[in-house]
mmCIF file with all atom_site columns, C-alpha atoms in Angstrom:
data_model
loop_
_atom_site.group_PDB
_atom_site.id
_atom_site.type_symbol
_atom_site.label_atom_id
_atom_site.label_alt_id
_atom_site.label_comp_id
_atom_site.label_asym_id
_atom_site.label_entity_id
_atom_site.label_seq_id
_atom_site.pdbx_PDB_ins_code
_atom_site.Cartn_x
_atom_site.Cartn_y
_atom_site.Cartn_z
_atom_site.occupancy
_atom_site.B_iso_or_equiv
_atom_site.pdbx_formal_charge
_atom_site.auth_seq_id
_atom_site.auth_comp_id
_atom_site.auth_asym_id
_atom_site.auth_atom_id
_atom_site.pdbx_PDB_model_num
ATOM 1   C CA . MET A 1 1   ? 11.486 -4.768  -33.805 1.00 0.00 ? 246 MET A CA 1
ATOM 2   C CA . LEU A 1 2   ? 10.782 -8.494  -34.176 1.00 0.00 ? 247 LEU A CA 1
ATOM 3   C CA . PRO A 1 3   ? 13.694 -9.620  -31.915 1.00 0.00 ? 248 PRO A CA 1
ATOM 4   C CA . ARG A 1 4   ? 12.568 -7.110  -29.267 1.00 0.00 ? 249 ARG A CA 1
ATOM 5   C CA . LEU A 1 5   ? 8.974  -8.264  -29.468 1.00 0.00 ? 250 LEU A CA 1
ATOM 6   C CA . MET A 1 6   ? 10.067 -11.901 -29.224 1.00 0.00 ? 251 MET A CA 1
ATOM 7   C CA . MET A 1 7   ? 12.118 -11.115 -26.108 1.00 0.00 ? 252 MET A CA 1
ATOM 8   C CA . ILE A 1 8   ? 9.206  -9.318  -24.432 1.00 0.00 ? 253 ILE A CA 1
ATOM 9   C CA . LEU A 1 9   ? 6.825  -12.139 -25.267 1.00 0.00 ? 254 LEU A CA 1
ATOM 10  C CA . SER A 1 10  ? 9.268  -14.728 -23.936 1.00 0.00 ? 255 SER A CA 1
ATOM 11  C CA . LEU A 1 11  ? 9.725  -12.815 -20.667 1.00 0.00 ? 256 LEU A CA 1
ATOM 12  C CA . LEU A 1 12  ? 6.000  -12.491 -20.145 1.00 0.00 ? 257 LEU A CA 1
ATOM 13  C CA . GLY A 1 13  ? 5.281  -15.989 -21.441 1.00 0.00 ? 258 GLY A CA 1
ATOM 14  C CA . LEU A 1 14  ? 7.452  -17.683 -18.833 1.00 0.00 ? 259 LEU A CA 1
ATOM 15  C CA . ALA A 1 15  ? 4.482  -17.623 -16.489 1.00 0.00 ? 260 ALA A CA 1
ATOM 16  C CA . CYS A 1 16  ? 2.712  -20.072 -18.793 1.00 0.00 ? 261 CYS A CA 1
ATOM 17  C CA . ILE A 1 17  ? 5.607  -22.537 -18.735 1.00 0.00 ? 262 ILE A CA 1
ATOM 18  C CA . VAL A 1 18  ? 5.459  -23.361 -15.048 1.00 0.00 ? 263 VAL A CA 1
ATOM 19  C CA . GLN A 1 19  ? 1.893  -24.107 -13.983 1.00 0.00 ? 264 GLN A CA 1
ATOM 20  C CA . ALA A 1 20  ? 2.148  -26.356 -10.947 1.00 0.00 ? 265 ALA A CA 1
ATOM 21  C CA . ARG A 1 21  ? 3.151  -24.798 -7.647  1.00 0.00 ? 266 ARG A CA 1
ATOM 22  C CA . GLY A 1 22  ? 5.282  -27.796 -6.757  1.00 0.00 ? 267 GLY A CA 1
ATOM 23  C CA . GLN A 1 23  ? 7.572  -27.397 -9.755  1.00 0.00 ? 268 GLN A CA 1
ATOM 24  C CA . SER A 1 24  ? 11.015 -25.947 -9.350  1.00 0.00 ? 269 SER A CA 1
ATOM 25  C CA . PRO A 1 25  ? 11.527 -22.321 -10.352 1.00 0.00 ? 270 PRO A CA 1
ATOM 26  C CA . ALA A 1 26  ? 12.691 -21.368 -13.837 1.00 0.00 ? 271 ALA A CA 1
ATOM 27  C CA . SER A 1 27  ? 14.974 -18.380 -14.325 1.00 0.00 ? 272 SER A CA 1
ATOM 28  C CA . ASN A 1 28  ? 16.751 -16.479 -17.070 1.00 0.00 ? 273 ASN A CA 1
ATOM 29  C CA . LEU A 1 29  ? 19.841 -14.343 -16.593 1.00 0.00 ? 274 LEU A CA 1
ATOM 30  C CA . LEU A 1 30  ? 19.779 -11.280 -18.817 1.00 0.00 ? 275 LEU A CA 1
ATOM 31  C CA . THR A 1 31  ? 22.881 -9.191  -19.421 1.00 0.00 ? 276 THR A CA 1
ATOM 32  C CA . GLY A 1 32  ? 22.881 -5.544  -20.383 1.00 0.00 ? 277 GLY A CA 1
ATOM 33  C CA . THR A 1 33  ? 22.965 -2.230  -18.542 1.00 0.00 ? 278 THR A CA 1
ATOM 34  C CA . CYS A 1 34  ? 21.279 -1.368  -15.269 1.00 0.00 ? 279 CYS A CA 1
ATOM 35  C CA . GLU A 1 35  ? 20.340 2.260   -15.801 1.00 0.00 ? 280 GLU A CA 1
ATOM 36  C CA . LYS A 1 36  ? 18.574 2.909   -12.510 1.00 0.00 ? 281 LYS A CA 1
ATOM 37  C CA . LEU A 1 37  ? 18.167 1.346   -9.080  1.00 0.00 ? 282 LEU A CA 1
ATOM 38  C CA . VAL A 1 38  ? 16.307 3.069   -6.253  1.00 0.00 ? 283 VAL A CA 1
ATOM 39  C CA . ILE A 1 39  ? 16.061 1.261   -2.908  1.00 0.00 ? 284 ILE A CA 1
ATOM 40  C CA . GLY A 1 40  ? 13.597 2.710   -0.428  1.00 0.00 ? 285 GLY A CA 1
ATOM 41  C CA . GLY A 1 41  ? 13.859 6.150   -2.035  1.00 0.00 ? 286 GLY A CA 1
ATOM 42  C CA . ARG A 1 42  ? 17.698 6.084   -2.048  1.00 0.00 ? 287 ARG A CA 1
ATOM 43  C CA . ASP A 1 43  ? 19.499 6.170   -5.412  1.00 0.00 ? 288 ASP A CA 1
ATOM 44  C CA . ALA A 1 44  ? 21.706 3.073   -5.624  1.00 0.00 ? 289 ALA A CA 1
ATOM 45  C CA . SER A 1 45  ? 22.226 3.163   -9.407  1.00 0.00 ? 290 SER A CA 1
ATOM 46  C CA . ALA A 1 46  ? 26.025 3.314   -9.089  1.00 0.00 ? 291 ALA A CA 1
ATOM 47  C CA . THR A 1 47  ? 26.057 -0.102  -7.393  1.00 0.00 ? 292 THR A CA 1
ATOM 48  C CA . CYS A 1 48  ? 23.531 -1.853  -9.659  1.00 0.00 ? 293 CYS A CA 1
ATOM 49  C CA . ALA A 1 49  ? 24.827 -4.999  -11.387 1.00 0.00 ? 294 ALA A CA 1
ATOM 50  C CA . ASN A 1 50  ? 24.563 -5.295  -15.162 1.00 0.00 ? 295 ASN A CA 1
ATOM 51  C CA . GLU A 1 51  ? 22.566 -8.510  -14.864 1.00 0.00 ? 296 GLU A CA 1
ATOM 52  C CA . LEU A 1 52  ? 18.841 -8.969  -14.396 1.00 0.00 ? 297 LEU A CA 1
ATOM 53  C CA . VAL A 1 53  ? 17.271 -12.237 -13.279 1.00 0.00 ? 298 VAL A CA 1
ATOM 54  C CA . ASN A 1 54  ? 13.796 -13.008 -14.598 1.00 0.00 ? 299 ASN A CA 1
ATOM 55  C CA . GLY A 1 55  ? 12.296 -15.871 -12.615 1.00 0.00 ? 300 GLY A CA 1
ATOM 56  C CA . VAL A 1 56  ? 9.059  -17.817 -12.631 1.00 0.00 ? 301 VAL A CA 1
ATOM 57  C CA . GLN A 1 57  ? 7.761  -20.019 -9.849  1.00 0.00 ? 302 GLN A CA 1
ATOM 58  C CA . GLY A 1 58  ? 4.207  -21.244 -9.902  1.00 0.00 ? 303 GLY A CA 1
ATOM 59  C CA . ARG A 1 59  ? 2.077  -18.344 -11.087 1.00 0.00 ? 304 ARG A CA 1
ATOM 60  C CA . ARG A 1 60  ? 4.512  -15.600 -10.010 1.00 0.00 ? 305 ARG A CA 1
ATOM 61  C CA . THR A 1 61  ? 6.997  -13.807 -12.245 1.00 0.00 ? 306 THR A CA 1
ATOM 62  C CA . THR A 1 62  ? 9.900  -11.886 -10.716 1.00 0.00 ? 307 THR A CA 1
ATOM 63  C CA . PHE A 1 63  ? 12.409 -9.344  -11.998 1.00 0.00 ? 308 PHE A CA 1
ATOM 64  C CA . GLU A 1 64  ? 15.436 -9.277  -9.695  1.00 0.00 ? 309 GLU A CA 1
ATOM 65  C CA . PHE A 1 65  ? 17.847 -6.328  -9.573  1.00 0.00 ? 310 PHE A CA 1
ATOM 66  C CA . ARG A 1 66  ? 21.143 -6.823  -7.696  1.00 0.00 ? 311 ARG A CA 1
ATOM 67  C CA . SER A 1 67  ? 23.461 -4.341  -6.046  1.00 0.00 ? 312 SER A CA 1
ATOM 68  C CA . SER A 1 68  ? 27.214 -4.830  -5.532  1.00 0.00 ? 313 SER A CA 1
ATOM 69  C CA . ASP A 1 69  ? 26.719 -4.516  -1.745  1.00 0.00 ? 314 ASP A CA 1
ATOM 70  C CA . GLY A 1 70  ? 24.664 -7.727  -1.757  1.00 0.00 ? 315 GLY A CA 1
ATOM 71  C CA . THR A 1 71  ? 21.222 -6.116  -1.772  1.00 0.00 ? 316 THR A CA 1
ATOM 72  C CA . VAL A 1 72  ? 18.660 -7.774  -4.049  1.00 0.00 ? 317 VAL A CA 1
ATOM 73  C CA . VAL A 1 73  ? 15.363 -6.109  -5.004  1.00 0.00 ? 318 VAL A CA 1
ATOM 74  C CA . SER A 1 74  ? 12.781 -8.497  -6.493  1.00 0.00 ? 319 SER A CA 1
ATOM 75  C CA . PHE A 1 75  ? 9.650  -7.100  -8.117  1.00 0.00 ? 320 PHE A CA 1
ATOM 76  C CA . SER A 1 76  ? 7.066  -9.911  -8.093  1.00 0.00 ? 321 SER A CA 1
ATOM 77  C CA . GLY A 1 77  ? 3.642  -10.229 -9.687  1.00 0.00 ? 322 GLY A CA 1
ATOM 78  C CA . THR A 1 78  ? 1.237  -12.836 -10.965 1.00 0.00 ? 323 THR A CA 1
ATOM 79  C CA . GLY A 1 79  ? 2.755  -12.735 -14.437 1.00 0.00 ? 324 GLY A CA 1
ATOM 80  C CA . ALA A 1 80  ? -0.575 -11.823 -15.991 1.00 0.00 ? 325 ALA A CA 1
ATOM 81  C CA . GLN A 1 81  ? 0.187  -10.061 -19.252 1.00 0.00 ? 326 GLN A CA 1
ATOM 82  C CA . GLN A 1 82  ? -1.557 -6.725  -19.618 1.00 0.00 ? 327 GLN A CA 1
ATOM 83  C CA . GLU A 1 83  ? -2.891 -5.078  -22.735 1.00 0.00 ? 328 GLU A CA 1
ATOM 84  C CA . ARG A 1 84  ? -0.671 -2.798  -24.797 1.00 0.00 ? 329 ARG A CA 1
ATOM 85  C CA . GLN A 1 85  ? -1.108 0.783   -23.565 1.00 0.00 ? 330 GLN A CA 1
ATOM 86  C CA . GLU A 1 86  ? -0.247 2.849   -26.618 1.00 0.00 ? 331 GLU A CA 1
ATOM 87  C CA . GLU A 1 87  ? -1.420 6.109   -25.047 1.00 0.00 ? 332 GLU A CA 1
ATOM 88  C CA . PHE A 1 88  ? 1.373  5.754   -22.472 1.00 0.00 ? 333 PHE A CA 1
ATOM 89  C CA . GLY A 1 89  ? 3.975  4.388   -24.903 1.00 0.00 ? 334 GLY A CA 1
ATOM 90  C CA . VAL A 1 90  ? 4.056  1.016   -23.154 1.00 0.00 ? 335 VAL A CA 1
ATOM 91  C CA . ASP A 1 91  ? 4.200  -2.275  -25.060 1.00 0.00 ? 336 ASP A CA 1
ATOM 92  C CA . ALA A 1 92  ? 3.136  -4.368  -22.069 1.00 0.00 ? 337 ALA A CA 1
ATOM 93  C CA . SER A 1 93  ? 2.861  -4.141  -18.303 1.00 0.00 ? 338 SER A CA 1
ATOM 94  C CA . GLN A 1 94  ? 2.935  -6.630  -15.444 1.00 0.00 ? 339 GLN A CA 1
ATOM 95  C CA . PRO A 1 95  ? 1.348  -5.692  -12.111 1.00 0.00 ? 340 PRO A CA 1
ATOM 96  C CA . VAL A 1 96  ? 3.635  -6.017  -9.078  1.00 0.00 ? 341 VAL A CA 1
ATOM 97  C CA . SER A 1 97  ? 2.026  -6.901  -5.743  1.00 0.00 ? 342 SER A CA 1
ATOM 98  C CA . VAL A 1 98  ? 5.052  -8.000  -3.698  1.00 0.00 ? 343 VAL A CA 1
ATOM 99  C CA . LEU A 1 99  ? 8.570  -6.658  -3.354  1.00 0.00 ? 344 LEU A CA 1
ATOM 100 C CA . ILE A 1 100 ? 11.185 -8.931  -1.816  1.00 0.00 ? 345 ILE A CA 1
ATOM 101 C CA . LEU A 1 101 ? 14.158 -7.072  -0.336  1.00 0.00 ? 346 LEU A CA 1
ATOM 102 C CA . THR A 1 102 ? 17.218 -9.142  0.537   1.00 0.00 ? 347 THR A CA 1
ATOM 103 C CA . SER A 1 103 ? 20.182 -7.451  2.225   1.00 0.00 ? 348 SER A CA 1
ATOM 104 C CA . LYS A 1 104 ? 23.329 -8.260  4.182   1.00 0.00 ? 349 LYS A CA 1
ATOM 105 C CA . GLY A 1 105 ? 23.951 -6.712  7.566   1.00 0.00 ? 350 GLY A CA 1
ATOM 106 C CA . PRO A 1 106 ? 27.354 -5.554  8.856   1.00 0.00 ? 351 PRO A CA 1
ATOM 107 C CA . ASP A 1 107 ? 27.746 -8.933  10.583  1.00 0.00 ? 352 ASP A CA 1
ATOM 108 C CA . GLY A 1 108 ? 27.108 -10.783 7.282   1.00 0.00 ? 353 GLY A CA 1
ATOM 109 C CA . ALA A 1 109 ? 23.646 -11.971 8.295   1.00 0.00 ? 354 ALA A CA 1
ATOM 110 C CA . VAL A 1 110 ? 21.172 -12.052 5.419   1.00 0.00 ? 355 VAL A CA 1
ATOM 111 C CA . THR A 1 111 ? 17.778 -10.429 5.962   1.00 0.00 ? 356 THR A CA 1
ATOM 112 C CA . ARG A 1 112 ? 14.860 -11.064 3.630   1.00 0.00 ? 357 ARG A CA 1
ATOM 113 C CA . ASP A 1 113 ? 11.744 -8.894  3.879   1.00 0.00 ? 358 ASP A CA 1
ATOM 114 C CA . THR A 1 114 ? 8.543  -9.369  1.914   1.00 0.00 ? 359 THR A CA 1
ATOM 115 C CA . LEU A 1 115 ? 6.751  -6.060  1.394   1.00 0.00 ? 360 LEU A CA 1
ATOM 116 C CA . MET A 1 116 ? 3.233  -5.643  0.030   1.00 0.00 ? 361 MET A CA 1
ATOM 117 C CA . THR A 1 117 ? 3.248  -3.084  -2.737  1.00 0.00 ? 362 THR A CA 1
ATOM 118 C CA . VAL A 1 118 ? 1.469  -1.346  -5.551  1.00 0.00 ? 363 VAL A CA 1
ATOM 119 C CA . GLY A 1 119 ? 3.529  -1.171  -8.694  1.00 0.00 ? 364 GLY A CA 1
ATOM 120 C CA . SER A 1 120 ? 4.314  -2.571  -12.105 1.00 0.00 ? 365 SER A CA 1
ATOM 121 C CA . CYS A 1 121 ? 7.042  -3.696  -14.447 1.00 0.00 ? 366 CYS A CA 1
ATOM 122 C CA . ARG A 1 122 ? 6.666  -2.061  -17.840 1.00 0.00 ? 367 ARG A CA 1
ATOM 123 C CA . PHE A 1 123 ? 8.325  -2.812  -21.154 1.00 0.00 ? 368 PHE A CA 1
ATOM 124 C CA . PRO A 1 124 ? 8.498  0.571   -22.906 1.00 0.00 ? 369 PRO A CA 1
ATOM 125 C CA . PRO A 1 125 ? 9.614  1.072   -26.508 1.00 0.00 ? 370 PRO A CA 1
ATOM 126 C CA . SER A 1 126 ? 13.396 0.992   -26.894 1.00 0.00 ? 371 SER A CA 1
ATOM 127 C CA . GLU A 1 127 ? 15.943 1.489   -29.630 1.00 0.00 ? 372 GLU A CA 1
ATOM 128 C CA . ALA A 1 128 ? 16.150 -1.200  -32.298 1.00 0.00 ? 373 ALA A CA 1
ATOM 129 C CA . GLY A 1 129 ? 17.899 -4.322  -30.997 1.00 0.00 ? 374 GLY A CA 1
ATOM 130 C CA . THR A 1 130 ? 17.291 -3.530  -27.319 1.00 0.00 ? 375 THR A CA 1
ATOM 131 C CA . SER A 1 131 ? 14.609 -4.262  -24.729 1.00 0.00 ? 376 SER A CA 1
ATOM 132 C CA . THR A 1 132 ? 13.833 -2.329  -21.562 1.00 0.00 ? 377 THR A CA 1
ATOM 133 C CA . VAL A 1 133 ? 12.369 -3.546  -18.272 1.00 0.00 ? 378 VAL A CA 1
ATOM 134 C CA . ALA A 1 134 ? 11.267 -0.680  -15.998 1.00 0.00 ? 379 ALA A CA 1
ATOM 135 C CA . CYS A 1 135 ? 9.867  -1.621  -12.573 1.00 0.00 ? 380 CYS A CA 1
ATOM 136 C CA . THR A 1 136 ? 8.436  0.651   -9.880  1.00 0.00 ? 381 THR A CA 1
ATOM 137 C CA . ALA A 1 137 ? 6.840  -0.156  -6.536  1.00 0.00 ? 382 ALA A CA 1
ATOM 138 C CA . ASP A 1 138 ? 5.653  1.918   -3.600  1.00 0.00 ? 383 ASP A CA 1
ATOM 139 C CA . THR A 1 139 ? 5.948  0.242   -0.188  1.00 0.00 ? 384 THR A CA 1
ATOM 140 C CA . GLN A 1 140 ? 5.797  1.195   3.481   1.00 0.00 ? 385 GLN A CA 1
ATOM 141 C CA . ARG A 1 141 ? 9.608  1.529   3.226   1.00 0.00 ? 386 ARG A CA 1
ATOM 142 C CA . GLY A 1 142 ? 9.479  3.992   0.354   1.00 0.00 ? 387 GLY A CA 1
ATOM 143 C CA . ARG A 1 143 ? 9.766  3.822   -3.411  1.00 0.00 ? 388 ARG A CA 1
ATOM 144 C CA . PHE A 1 144 ? 11.723 1.132   -5.261  1.00 0.00 ? 389 PHE A CA 1
ATOM 145 C CA . GLU A 1 145 ? 12.664 1.426   -8.929  1.00 0.00 ? 390 GLU A CA 1
ATOM 146 C CA . GLY A 1 146 ? 14.758 -0.478  -11.412 1.00 0.00 ? 391 GLY A CA 1
ATOM 147 C CA . VAL A 1 147 ? 15.452 0.139   -15.104 1.00 0.00 ? 392 VAL A CA 1
ATOM 148 C CA . PHE A 1 148 ? 17.387 -2.409  -17.123 1.00 0.00 ? 393 PHE A CA 1
ATOM 149 C CA . VAL A 1 149 ? 18.244 -2.361  -20.839 1.00 0.00 ? 394 VAL A CA 1
ATOM 150 C CA . THR A 1 150 ? 19.324 -5.515  -22.623 1.00 0.00 ? 395 THR A CA 1
ATOM 151 C CA . LYS A 1 151 ? 20.557 -6.004  -26.159 1.00 0.00 ? 396 LYS A CA 1
ATOM 152 C CA . ALA A 1 152 ? 18.798 -8.630  -28.234 1.00 0.00 ? 397 ALA A CA 1
ATOM 153 C CA . SER A 1 153 ? 21.150 -11.193 -29.699 1.00 0.00 ? 398 SER A CA 1
ATOM 154 C CA . ALA A 1 154 ? 20.792 -12.403 -33.266 1.00 0.00 ? 399 ALA A CA 1
ATOM 155 C CA . PRO A 1 155 ? 19.249 -15.870 -33.590 1.00 0.00 ? 400 PRO A CA 1
ATOM 156 C CA . LYS A 1 156 ? 21.768 -18.647 -34.183 1.00 0.00 ? 401 LYS A CA 1
ATOM 157 C CA . PRO A 1 157 ? 21.395 -20.545 -37.476 1.00 0.00 ? 402 PRO A CA 1
#
């Protein structure tokens, strides 16, 4: 439980590391299993990469899910840590106000759309030694979801 709690606190605490807007972004690459990816209401779980990028720039924290076709779904919020919501079985929650959708067209051109949204990234209880990030967002282009499970590694002596 302690390694899982430490991982959750470090993910949510990244927002405190980078305070100035002019500073370069900080990011962490997490490896594990992408269990679910929904893009605009379409199930894209079969193409979801088993890596999750957690980034912080200024006061925003982002969880970035990637698809093998080049699509990237970024759930972005202010990084404000929310209270534990035991009645819902959630350890912590981060509000999501923006979803950034990056995709490649048939001609190879990259399109990046910023969509206003209502959603959250939650960190529900998981099995011992694992952590879960579960993001949902409703936009004018439909529902976006991502669920990623990572295994906590033992601390190095």
